[in-house]
Amino acid sequence: MLLAAATPLAFIMSTASGFAQDATTTPDATAATTAPLPAQTADKASADAPAQDIVVTGSRFRRTDTETPSPVTVLTTENLTRAGITNINDAVRSISADGAGSISTGFQNGFSAGGAAVSLRGLGVSSTLVLIDGLRSTNFPLNDDGHNAYVDLNSIPFSAVERIEVLKDGASATYGADAIGGVVNVIMKKQFVGVAGTAEGGVSEHGDGSRYRANLTAGFGDYASTGWNFYVNGEYQRDSAIAVKDRGFPYNTLDLSSIGGIDGNAADSSLTTATANAVVVRAGQTDTNNPFAGSTAATPSGTYVNAAGLTVPYSNYTTLNTNCANGTYTVTSGASRGTGCRHDNTYEYGQIQPMQERYNFSGRLSVRLSDNIEGYVTGSYSNSRVDIVRPPAAIRQTQPYGAAPALASSNPGIVLPVYICAAGVNCATAADRTRNPNNPYALAGEDSAARIYYLFGDIPVGTSRTNEVIRGAAGLHGDFGDGWNWQVDAVGAKDNLNITSFGVINIAGLKQAINTGAYNFMDPSQNSAATRALVSPTYTVGSHTSMVSLDGSISKALFQLPGGPLQLAVGGQVRHEVEENNSLNANLDRYANTSAAFGKHTVSAAYFEISAPVLTQLEINASGRYDHYSEGFGRFSPKVGAKFTPIKELAIRGTYSQGFRAPTFAENNPLSSFAGFVTYTPPTSFQLAHGGLINPPANSGLTPNTNPYAQSYSLGSGFSGNPDLKPEKSRSFTAGTVVQPLPWLSFTVDYYNIKKSDVIVTGPNAGAARAAYYAGQPLPAGYTVSAVDAIDPLFPTAIPRVLIINAPYVNAASVKTEGLDFGLNANIPLTDDIRFVSRADVTRVLKYNQDNGDGVIQKFAGTLGPYELSSGAGTPKWRGNWQNTLEFGALSISATTYYVSKIKEVAADEGTPLTCSDDPDLDGNLYGTGTKFCNVKRFIYADLNVAVAVNDKFSFNFNVGNFTNEKAPIAPASYSGTNYLPTWHYAGVIGRTFRAGANFTF
């Protein structure tokens, strides 16, 4: 499918290269000791370079043959540069094996917003192990989905990388926990001599989204002759922000009614949808000292004269500030009648791309201490800043998770009182009391408070997240005696994250501002900086993680077998890890996230590996590792692999392994907790009780229900750490073949099959619990209702919405996924001066099923499931990239084509909220009439890169991203982007981009 779709684009444009697909291509042997090769000669140099001893990811042995029993994808920096990729995040996440749960920096609504991570096989970021030079680093302090730990890819310097190896089978026997989906090993340059650098700038065709980057590497010392080498590297990149309003329909609004979809924007049709123009209605107040004590009783009867001199019923809603930049609308039916200002909150405040700025410094000293001992010391510092902008805070909020319901301003409802006073306490009887100028009903009587709906539009909302990672490593390796080899490595890393929050509403400050009249709701532009600071102070919270590790191993070739030496390696590791993820709302005094995670442990491990080339045609590899955690549990992880080469043009390979994922601190420490939220659409019965179906059948003649109380909303779940959790277990096997019929052409096909059991899940019966609440039935055991919303003012006797349901962490599920990886690698010398290089990397997901133990198998392949995993991007059945390069003389033209297949807009882990019928006479789906929105369509686009070498010291590159300006397919079910899926379709929203740069080498 991918090849057929991409062929016209690839060959008509003479397009492009990118990634070395498989380890069948030897990594560039010159990259470690010289400046980066000019783009047009990199593949030729790699192909012609002599074989060199290297350590392939997943093994402890040095070898010249990179074709191991395990499937390994190799990404070289030269190829990534030709593909226009400038950071580790985009590089790793571009591989086809990256699946559901992958985190891009563009996903700004998640717990880990600002971080970036890979999710091999779609098993989640905590089931993918990320290494640097084969050694661990520390995790990002914020956990994905509140509990999944991962290494932030943004913290790894890109220009100091030699290559990236992606091991696509379980490798717990070699590296320990968390490698269930696979391993990403970022291999840094070992030595470098000379000076090399890059400067580049670019912008989108819309004139925004600018990118500037530069890097410089300087190295001294010829290691071969002097026995030492030292180099330093520095890099900088800045990407500017892109606002939602700077992109066209449908990525700038939730109103899809013009194309047959639902109108998800109620801010231009419902007076009870909060906007920056405050709307009030007369109400009672059961406690005149507490603005959160608005009465839920029916709106008082009678009339009053409004500011325009008109006599109107008290039941009408009043807009306090009628300076409506986008015009007005009037509601004449239902209970909420009146005139309001038109708004589209998504358009006005949404952000597609955050401002990102990062810089890194790294260095390495390599020393030959003697003929038999070599050593190294490395160090790096990275600083990554991401500025995330959010819509203004609403005045009506649920209580912070864990706080008393009395702190909710939404239940029973916040009001503006009749009287205000200087102290803000006992104003109804204070000597200096005055009528509240913000309350248009204040003159009507003592019971004339004003229930208010409002967004604090004059107070910017967002976070500035600065993450710095300091990492150092040192090691010695050598040999002694009769072929004994040894190695010792020590590594330490600390990740410091600081989050500065703007626009978070302080509960006490809000009450004070209302009761004193300090905040001007009639004209918010008149508010002073001091008043805004009272309502919304700036908060800064720091968190950190750290890790120290000591690894040692010894190996020896014991004796000769027919195919070569039998090698044995044994080793051990001790590491200590700490996490302190402090809550943004530890005192429960503001409307902010309360997630927190704490913990520390020590892990000790011992392992072995045997490589047995029993025949010239047959190699067998076996390994095992035992890990013990100070929490009191341990796991043994075995692995065996074999490679059979009956003829030199064909190799057959396979592996079997067992692995595990240890519970994270967020999952097993009782001091850890978080509340997660998903977009949830109430069931049909609820919709009918609150005014009718929000999306009635196409031929029913019914009018869609526009009551905002019946629309989709954020539904939370609360969790606390469970110390009784067991590690997740896995078994996986792969089977594949490598075919190289010609010296310049090879193909790979690999089958993978992974099963995880004892999977740690957050409320596996969350869907059943929600359904039980709305059906008036008891919730499943272990589930409780934590908070419900205020009553619907239009239907006060109907059941209110549930806001938070407490659910447990449990070892309750099993997951099974299987699929196929396809690879192509061609390097064709057409003439002495012309070369064509083509590589493909494609994954077909055959199955992704989850069993929560309730007898129902949730099938995710080809759907938006697992919807509650990270960004809810789903599991496309096909994903791949195809790179082609044409090199002639000093010119290289490259393109990389990316493909993601269609995704059905259903998710088994959400049940009915994401259903879609293929019958156009029925409801169709929840996003529009008929079948138009039943699927997120397939997406294909390509990046074009041109490199010109002036000489062997200077070259220029020009990159056009998404050069045919393909548009992202519409995904109205997405909660991570406005009608698109950032994980797969980001380029289709950013649009065509242009970059140009220069490279030098001395």
Short mmCIF file of C-alpha atoms in Angstrom, two decimals, residues 240-662:
data_model
loop_
_atom_site.label_atom_id
_atom_site.label_comp_id
_atom_site.label_asym_id
_atom_site.label_seq_id
_atom_site.Cartn_x
_atom_site.Cartn_y
_atom_site.Cartn_z
CA SER A 240 8.48 29.74 17.66
CA ALA A 241 4.85 29.25 18.63
CA ILE A 242 1.92 28.79 16.26
CA ALA A 243 -1.56 29.82 17.37
CA VAL A 244 -4.73 27.97 16.41
CA LYS A 245 -6.15 31.11 14.81
CA ASP A 246 -3.18 31.18 12.43
CA ARG A 247 -4.38 28.01 10.72
CA GLY A 248 -7.49 27.54 8.68
CA PHE A 249 -10.59 25.45 9.11
CA PRO A 250 -11.02 22.81 10.53
CA TYR A 251 -7.94 23.11 12.77
CA ASN A 252 -9.05 26.37 14.38
CA THR A 253 -12.53 25.57 15.70
CA LEU A 254 -14.67 22.86 17.21
CA ASP A 255 -17.63 23.91 15.06
CA LEU A 256 -17.83 21.42 12.18
CA SER A 257 -21.48 22.07 11.36
CA SER A 258 -20.57 23.61 7.99
CA ILE A 259 -19.32 20.21 6.78
CA GLY A 260 -21.97 18.04 8.40
CA GLY A 261 -20.27 17.63 11.76
CA ILE A 262 -21.44 18.69 15.17
CA ASP A 263 -21.05 22.19 16.54
CA GLY A 264 -18.67 21.64 19.43
CA ASN A 265 -18.44 25.35 20.11
CA ALA A 266 -21.24 26.46 22.43
CA ALA A 267 -19.63 29.83 23.15
CA ASP A 268 -21.63 31.47 20.34
CA SER A 269 -24.98 29.93 21.19
CA SER A 270 -25.21 29.20 24.92
CA LEU A 271 -25.24 31.82 27.63
CA THR A 272 -24.00 29.32 30.21
CA THR A 273 -20.82 28.58 28.27
CA ALA A 274 -18.10 30.68 29.89
CA THR A 275 -16.39 33.35 27.78
CA ALA A 276 -14.38 36.50 28.46
CA ASN A 277 -17.66 38.45 28.56
CA ALA A 278 -19.23 37.63 31.91
CA VAL A 279 -22.84 36.43 31.90
CA VAL A 280 -24.98 36.48 35.05
CA VAL A 281 -28.47 35.48 36.09
CA ARG A 282 -30.31 36.34 39.29
CA ALA A 283 -29.93 33.68 41.99
CA GLY A 284 -30.04 33.19 45.71
CA GLN A 285 -27.07 32.85 48.07
CA THR A 286 -27.35 30.52 51.05
CA ASP A 287 -24.28 31.99 52.79
CA THR A 288 -23.72 35.69 52.14
CA ASN A 289 -20.07 35.39 53.22
CA ASN A 290 -19.29 32.69 50.68
CA PRO A 291 -19.59 33.42 46.96
CA PHE A 292 -19.39 29.65 46.35
CA ALA A 293 -22.79 29.23 48.05
CA GLY A 294 -25.04 30.20 45.17
CA SER A 295 -28.51 28.75 45.59
CA THR A 296 -29.64 26.00 43.23
CA ALA A 297 -33.22 27.06 43.69
CA ALA A 298 -35.21 28.29 40.71
CA THR A 299 -34.37 31.76 39.46
CA PRO A 300 -36.55 34.37 41.22
CA SER A 301 -39.49 35.74 39.29
CA GLY A 302 -40.18 39.37 38.46
CA THR A 303 -38.60 42.02 36.26
CA TYR A 304 -35.97 44.72 36.51
CA VAL A 305 -34.64 47.60 34.40
CA ASN A 306 -31.30 46.75 32.82
CA ALA A 307 -28.44 49.08 31.91
CA ALA A 308 -30.07 49.83 28.57
CA GLY A 309 -33.25 51.02 30.30
CA LEU A 310 -35.27 47.98 29.25
CA THR A 311 -37.56 46.05 31.55
CA VAL A 312 -36.60 42.36 31.39
CA PRO A 313 -37.40 39.26 33.45
CA TYR A 314 -34.99 38.28 36.19
CA SER A 315 -34.89 34.86 34.56
CA ASN A 316 -33.08 36.39 31.58
CA TYR A 317 -29.31 36.12 31.52
CA THR A 318 -27.38 39.37 31.38
CA THR A 319 -24.04 39.99 29.69
CA LEU A 320 -22.10 42.42 31.91
CA ASN A 321 -19.76 43.72 29.22
CA THR A 322 -21.51 44.14 25.87
CA ASN A 323 -18.37 45.21 24.01
CA CYS A 324 -18.67 42.23 21.66
CA ALA A 325 -15.87 42.21 19.12
CA ASN A 326 -17.42 39.29 17.22
CA GLY A 327 -21.03 40.40 17.43
CA THR A 328 -23.88 39.08 19.53
CA TYR A 329 -26.42 36.25 19.58
CA THR A 330 -29.78 36.02 21.26
CA VAL A 331 -31.44 32.99 22.83
CA THR A 332 -35.25 33.23 22.93
CA SER A 333 -36.19 29.70 23.97
CA GLY A 334 -35.35 27.41 26.84
CA ALA A 335 -34.49 28.48 30.35
CA SER A 336 -31.30 30.44 29.58
CA ARG A 337 -32.61 33.37 27.54
CA GLY A 338 -30.86 36.60 26.76
CA THR A 339 -28.18 38.14 24.57
CA GLY A 340 -24.53 37.20 24.69
CA CYS A 341 -21.27 37.95 22.91
CA ARG A 342 -20.16 35.53 20.23
CA HIS A 343 -16.92 33.70 20.97
CA ASP A 344 -14.94 30.75 19.72
CA ASN A 345 -12.69 29.96 22.66
CA THR A 346 -10.63 27.45 20.70
CA TYR A 347 -9.92 29.98 17.95
CA GLU A 348 -9.14 32.79 20.35
CA TYR A 349 -6.87 30.99 22.79
CA GLY A 350 -5.72 27.68 21.32
CA GLN A 351 -2.12 26.85 20.41
CA ILE A 352 -0.88 24.33 17.85
CA GLN A 353 2.85 24.55 18.45
CA PRO A 354 4.43 25.79 21.66
CA MET A 355 7.52 27.92 21.76
CA GLN A 356 10.42 25.54 22.23
CA GLU A 357 13.99 26.53 23.01
CA ARG A 358 16.76 24.13 23.88
CA TYR A 359 20.52 24.13 24.11
CA ASN A 360 23.04 21.44 24.96
CA PHE A 361 26.70 21.18 25.80
CA SER A 362 28.55 17.90 25.79
CA GLY A 363 32.09 16.65 25.73
CA ARG A 364 34.18 13.52 25.85
CA LEU A 365 37.75 12.67 26.78
CA SER A 366 39.07 9.34 25.48
CA VAL A 367 42.43 8.09 26.78
CA ARG A 368 44.56 5.03 26.09
CA LEU A 369 46.06 4.43 29.53
CA SER A 370 48.20 1.48 28.46
CA ASP A 371 48.40 -1.13 25.74
CA ASN A 372 45.64 -3.02 27.51
CA ILE A 373 43.47 -0.35 29.12
CA GLU A 374 41.40 2.46 27.66
CA GLY A 375 39.21 4.94 29.47
CA TYR A 376 36.76 7.74 28.83
CA VAL A 377 34.89 10.49 30.62
CA THR A 378 31.80 12.15 29.17
CA GLY A 379 29.58 14.94 30.39
CA SER A 380 26.54 16.76 29.10
CA TYR A 381 24.19 19.54 30.10
CA SER A 382 20.89 20.13 28.36
CA ASN A 383 18.31 22.84 28.91
CA SER A 384 14.91 22.62 27.27
CA ARG A 385 12.19 25.24 27.67
CA VAL A 386 8.64 24.88 26.42
CA ASP A 387 6.01 27.61 26.77
CA ILE A 388 2.48 26.24 26.73
CA VAL A 389 -0.49 28.57 26.31
CA ARG A 390 -3.97 27.51 27.42
CA PRO A 391 -7.47 29.03 27.32
CA PRO A 392 -8.31 31.35 30.23
CA ALA A 393 -9.37 29.85 33.52
CA ALA A 394 -13.09 29.57 34.17
CA ILE A 395 -14.61 31.07 37.28
CA ARG A 396 -16.65 27.88 37.78
CA GLN A 397 -14.32 25.05 38.82
CA THR A 398 -14.55 21.70 40.55
CA GLN A 399 -12.63 21.35 43.78
CA PRO A 400 -9.00 20.24 43.54
CA TYR A 401 -8.67 16.46 43.67
CA GLY A 402 -8.53 15.47 47.33
CA ALA A 403 -10.04 18.74 48.61
CA ALA A 404 -13.42 19.26 50.23
CA PRO A 405 -16.39 19.75 47.90
CA ALA A 406 -16.93 23.13 49.57
CA LEU A 407 -13.96 24.44 47.57
CA ALA A 408 -15.79 23.89 44.28
CA SER A 409 -17.01 27.05 42.60
CA SER A 410 -19.20 25.03 40.25
CA ASN A 411 -21.28 23.14 42.78
CA PRO A 412 -23.71 24.59 43.77
CA GLY A 413 -22.35 27.57 41.85
CA ILE A 414 -20.39 30.78 42.29
CA VAL A 415 -22.28 34.04 42.60
CA LEU A 416 -21.57 37.75 42.87
CA PRO A 417 -23.08 38.90 46.21
CA VAL A 418 -25.43 41.80 46.78
CA TYR A 419 -23.01 43.61 49.10
CA ILE A 420 -19.26 44.16 49.09
CA CYS A 421 -17.02 45.66 51.77
CA ALA A 422 -13.39 46.51 52.39
CA ALA A 423 -12.68 43.47 54.56
CA GLY A 424 -14.50 40.99 52.29
CA VAL A 425 -16.02 39.29 55.36
CA ASN A 426 -19.57 39.66 56.75
CA CYS A 427 -20.28 42.23 54.07
CA ALA A 428 -24.05 41.81 54.42
CA THR A 429 -23.83 43.43 57.88
CA ALA A 430 -20.59 45.42 57.61
CA ALA A 431 -20.75 49.13 58.39
CA ASP A 432 -19.00 50.03 55.14
CA ARG A 433 -21.08 47.75 52.96
CA THR A 434 -22.08 48.96 49.52
CA ARG A 435 -24.14 47.50 46.72
CA ASN A 436 -22.02 45.37 44.43
CA PRO A 437 -21.36 47.31 41.19
CA ASN A 438 -20.66 44.01 39.40
CA ASN A 439 -24.13 42.66 40.24
CA PRO A 440 -26.87 44.18 38.09
CA TYR A 441 -29.53 42.74 40.42
CA ALA A 442 -28.07 44.20 43.61
CA LEU A 443 -30.80 46.84 43.91
CA ALA A 444 -33.58 44.28 43.56
CA GLY A 445 -33.38 42.85 47.08
CA GLU A 446 -31.36 40.95 49.62
CA ASP A 447 -31.78 37.64 47.74
CA SER A 448 -30.53 38.97 44.41
CA ALA A 449 -27.09 37.47 44.01
CA ALA A 450 -25.85 36.89 40.47
CA ARG A 451 -24.79 33.43 39.34
CA ILE A 452 -21.85 34.05 37.01
CA TYR A 453 -20.33 32.31 33.98
CA TYR A 454 -16.95 33.76 33.00
CA LEU A 455 -13.44 33.16 31.65
CA PHE A 456 -10.71 35.38 33.07
CA GLY A 457 -9.77 36.70 29.64
CA ASP A 458 -7.56 39.46 31.05
CA ILE A 459 -5.30 36.94 32.82
CA PRO A 460 -3.05 34.92 30.46
CA VAL A 461 -2.92 31.20 31.22
CA GLY A 462 -0.10 28.81 30.57
CA THR A 463 3.10 27.27 31.84
CA SER A 464 6.76 27.80 31.17
CA ARG A 465 8.52 24.50 31.68
CA THR A 466 12.29 24.44 31.95
CA ASN A 467 13.93 21.05 32.08
CA GLU A 468 17.66 20.70 32.66
CA VAL A 469 19.48 17.39 32.61
CA ILE A 470 23.01 17.00 33.89
CA ARG A 471 24.64 13.71 33.04
CA GLY A 472 28.12 12.28 33.39
CA ALA A 473 29.66 8.90 32.64
CA ALA A 474 33.09 7.35 32.96
CA GLY A 475 34.44 3.96 32.10
CA LEU A 476 37.42 1.71 31.68
CA HIS A 477 37.79 -1.29 29.45
CA GLY A 478 40.64 -3.53 28.55
CA ASP A 479 41.95 -7.05 28.38
CA PHE A 480 44.30 -9.30 30.30
CA GLY A 481 45.67 -12.80 30.27
CA ASP A 482 44.64 -15.16 27.53
CA GLY A 483 41.80 -13.22 25.83
CA TRP A 484 39.92 -11.95 28.86
CA ASN A 485 38.06 -8.68 28.21
CA TRP A 486 36.59 -6.48 30.94
CA GLN A 487 34.61 -3.28 31.17
CA VAL A 488 33.43 -1.00 33.99
CA ASP A 489 31.07 1.95 33.48
CA ALA A 490 29.64 4.45 35.95
CA VAL A 491 26.93 6.93 35.10
CA GLY A 492 25.04 9.56 37.04
CA ALA A 493 22.27 11.88 35.90
CA LYS A 494 19.87 14.39 37.41
CA ASP A 495 16.81 15.92 35.79
CA ASN A 496 15.60 19.21 37.28
CA LEU A 497 12.20 20.41 36.09
CA ASN A 498 10.75 23.79 37.01
CA ILE A 499 7.20 24.69 36.07
CA THR A 500 6.07 28.28 36.31
CA SER A 501 2.29 28.52 36.08
CA PHE A 502 0.36 31.59 35.01
CA GLY A 503 -3.38 32.16 35.22
CA VAL A 504 -4.08 29.55 37.91
CA ILE A 505 -6.94 30.74 40.10
CA ASN A 506 -6.19 31.03 43.80
CA ILE A 507 -9.29 30.04 45.75
CA ALA A 508 -8.89 32.46 48.65
CA GLY A 509 -7.84 35.27 46.33
CA LEU A 510 -10.89 34.73 44.15
CA LYS A 511 -13.23 34.91 47.14
CA GLN A 512 -11.51 38.06 48.36
CA ALA A 513 -11.65 39.75 44.97
CA ILE A 514 -15.38 39.02 44.67
CA ASN A 515 -16.37 40.00 48.21
CA THR A 516 -14.41 43.26 48.11
CA GLY A 517 -15.43 44.12 44.55
CA ALA A 518 -11.73 44.42 43.65
CA TYR A 519 -12.16 42.49 40.41
CA ASN A 520 -14.08 44.41 37.76
CA PHE A 521 -16.28 41.94 35.88
CA MET A 522 -18.08 44.75 34.05
CA ASP A 523 -14.89 45.88 32.30
CA PRO A 524 -11.97 43.53 33.03
CA SER A 525 -9.54 45.77 31.15
CA GLN A 526 -9.73 48.14 34.14
CA ASN A 527 -8.34 45.58 36.57
CA SER A 528 -5.00 46.47 38.10
CA ALA A 529 -1.98 44.20 38.09
CA ALA A 530 -2.38 43.83 41.85
CA THR A 531 -5.97 42.62 41.47
CA ARG A 532 -5.00 40.09 38.84
CA ALA A 533 -2.17 38.89 41.06
CA LEU A 534 -4.66 38.50 43.92
CA VAL A 535 -6.88 36.27 41.81
CA SER A 536 -4.06 34.49 40.03
CA PRO A 537 -0.56 34.62 41.53
CA THR A 538 2.36 33.18 39.59
CA TYR A 539 3.47 29.81 40.96
CA THR A 540 6.77 28.00 40.44
CA VAL A 541 7.18 24.38 41.44
CA GLY A 542 10.33 22.31 41.10
CA SER A 543 10.64 18.54 40.70
CA HIS A 544 13.57 16.26 40.06
CA THR A 545 14.73 12.74 39.39
CA SER A 546 18.20 11.25 39.71
CA MET A 547 19.98 8.03 38.86
CA VAL A 548 23.43 6.62 39.59
CA SER A 549 24.59 3.31 38.22
CA LEU A 550 27.66 1.11 38.22
CA ASP A 551 28.01 -1.61 35.57
CA GLY A 552 30.74 -4.19 35.15
CA SER A 553 31.26 -7.16 32.87
CA ILE A 554 33.91 -9.62 31.81
CA SER A 555 33.98 -11.77 28.68
CA LYS A 556 36.14 -14.37 27.01
CA ALA A 557 36.22 -16.52 23.92
CA LEU A 558 36.32 -19.96 25.52
CA PHE A 559 37.00 -22.25 22.57
CA GLN A 560 36.44 -22.61 18.86
CA LEU A 561 33.28 -23.94 17.28
CA PRO A 562 32.87 -24.72 13.59
CA GLY A 563 31.47 -21.24 12.98
CA GLY A 564 33.82 -19.31 15.27
CA PRO A 565 34.66 -18.78 18.94
CA LEU A 566 32.19 -19.58 21.70
CA GLN A 567 32.01 -16.38 23.77
CA LEU A 568 30.82 -15.96 27.33
CA ALA A 569 30.10 -12.70 29.16
CA VAL A 570 29.01 -12.24 32.77
CA GLY A 571 28.35 -9.01 34.59
CA GLY A 572 26.40 -7.08 37.13
CA GLN A 573 24.82 -3.72 37.80
CA VAL A 574 23.79 -1.66 40.79
CA ARG A 575 21.73 1.51 40.35
CA HIS A 576 19.86 3.88 42.62
CA GLU A 577 16.92 5.94 41.41
CA VAL A 578 15.00 8.78 43.05
CA GLU A 579 11.90 10.71 42.00
CA GLU A 580 10.36 13.78 43.62
CA ASN A 581 7.56 15.07 41.41
CA ASN A 582 6.00 17.77 43.55
CA SER A 583 2.37 18.67 43.12
CA LEU A 584 1.46 21.94 41.44
CA ASN A 585 -1.21 22.19 44.12
CA ALA A 586 0.18 20.60 47.26
CA ASN A 587 -1.89 22.82 49.57
CA LEU A 588 -5.10 22.34 47.56
CA ASP A 589 -5.48 26.11 47.56
CA ARG A 590 -5.81 26.67 43.83
CA TYR A 591 -7.59 25.17 40.86
CA ALA A 592 -4.63 23.21 39.53
CA ASN A 593 -3.38 19.70 38.93
CA THR A 594 -2.65 17.79 42.12
CA SER A 595 -0.58 14.96 40.59
CA ALA A 596 2.51 14.00 42.54
CA ALA A 597 4.95 11.09 42.66
CA PHE A 598 7.65 10.20 45.16
CA GLY A 599 9.96 7.28 45.66
CA LYS A 600 13.44 5.83 45.67
CA HIS A 601 14.88 2.37 45.31
CA THR A 602 18.04 0.43 44.64
CA VAL A 603 18.21 -2.20 41.92
CA SER A 604 20.92 -4.87 41.79
CA ALA A 605 21.33 -7.26 38.88
CA ALA A 606 23.50 -10.05 37.53
CA TYR A 607 23.51 -11.30 33.95
CA PHE A 608 25.21 -13.59 31.46
CA GLU A 609 25.36 -13.93 27.69
CA ILE A 610 26.63 -16.74 25.45
CA SER A 611 27.31 -16.44 21.73
CA ALA A 612 27.70 -19.80 20.03
CA PRO A 613 28.41 -19.94 16.27
CA VAL A 614 27.80 -23.67 16.24
CA LEU A 615 28.17 -23.81 12.46
CA THR A 616 29.35 -21.43 9.80
CA GLN A 617 25.69 -21.06 8.86
CA LEU A 618 24.19 -21.08 12.37
CA GLU A 619 24.66 -18.69 15.27
CA ILE A 620 22.88 -19.10 18.60
CA ASN A 621 22.79 -16.48 21.32
CA ALA A 622 21.46 -16.98 24.84
CA SER A 623 21.35 -14.62 27.80
CA GLY A 624 19.70 -14.20 31.16
CA ARG A 625 19.45 -11.56 33.86
CA TYR A 626 18.12 -11.39 37.40
CA ASP A 627 17.04 -8.02 38.82
CA HIS A 628 16.25 -7.42 42.47
CA TYR A 629 14.40 -4.30 43.62
CA SER A 630 14.65 -2.93 47.12
CA GLU A 631 10.84 -2.81 47.27
CA GLY A 632 11.07 -6.57 47.74
CA PHE A 633 10.50 -8.17 44.36
CA GLY A 634 12.77 -9.66 41.73
CA ARG A 635 12.57 -11.04 38.20
CA PHE A 636 14.65 -13.36 36.02
CA SER A 637 14.61 -12.55 32.31
CA PRO A 638 15.86 -15.10 29.77
CA LYS A 639 16.42 -14.60 26.06
CA VAL A 640 17.53 -16.85 23.21
CA GLY A 641 18.09 -16.03 19.56
CA ALA A 642 19.31 -17.77 16.44
CA LYS A 643 20.43 -16.77 12.97
CA PHE A 644 20.67 -19.32 10.14
CA THR A 645 22.44 -18.39 6.90
CA PRO A 646 22.05 -21.27 4.44
CA ILE A 647 23.46 -19.16 1.62
CA LYS A 648 25.16 -15.78 1.73
CA GLU A 649 22.14 -14.12 0.10
CA LEU A 650 19.70 -15.31 2.76
CA ALA A 651 19.55 -15.24 6.55
CA ILE A 652 16.73 -16.46 8.76
CA ARG A 653 16.58 -15.12 12.30
CA GLY A 654 14.43 -15.30 15.40
CA THR A 655 14.36 -14.53 19.12
CA TYR A 656 12.37 -15.49 22.20
CA SER A 657 12.54 -13.51 25.42
CA GLN A 658 10.80 -12.84 28.69
CA GLY A 659 10.87 -9.40 30.23
CA PHE A 660 9.21 -7.20 32.78
CA ARG A 661 8.32 -3.64 33.67
CA ALA A 662 8.69 -2.66 37.30
#
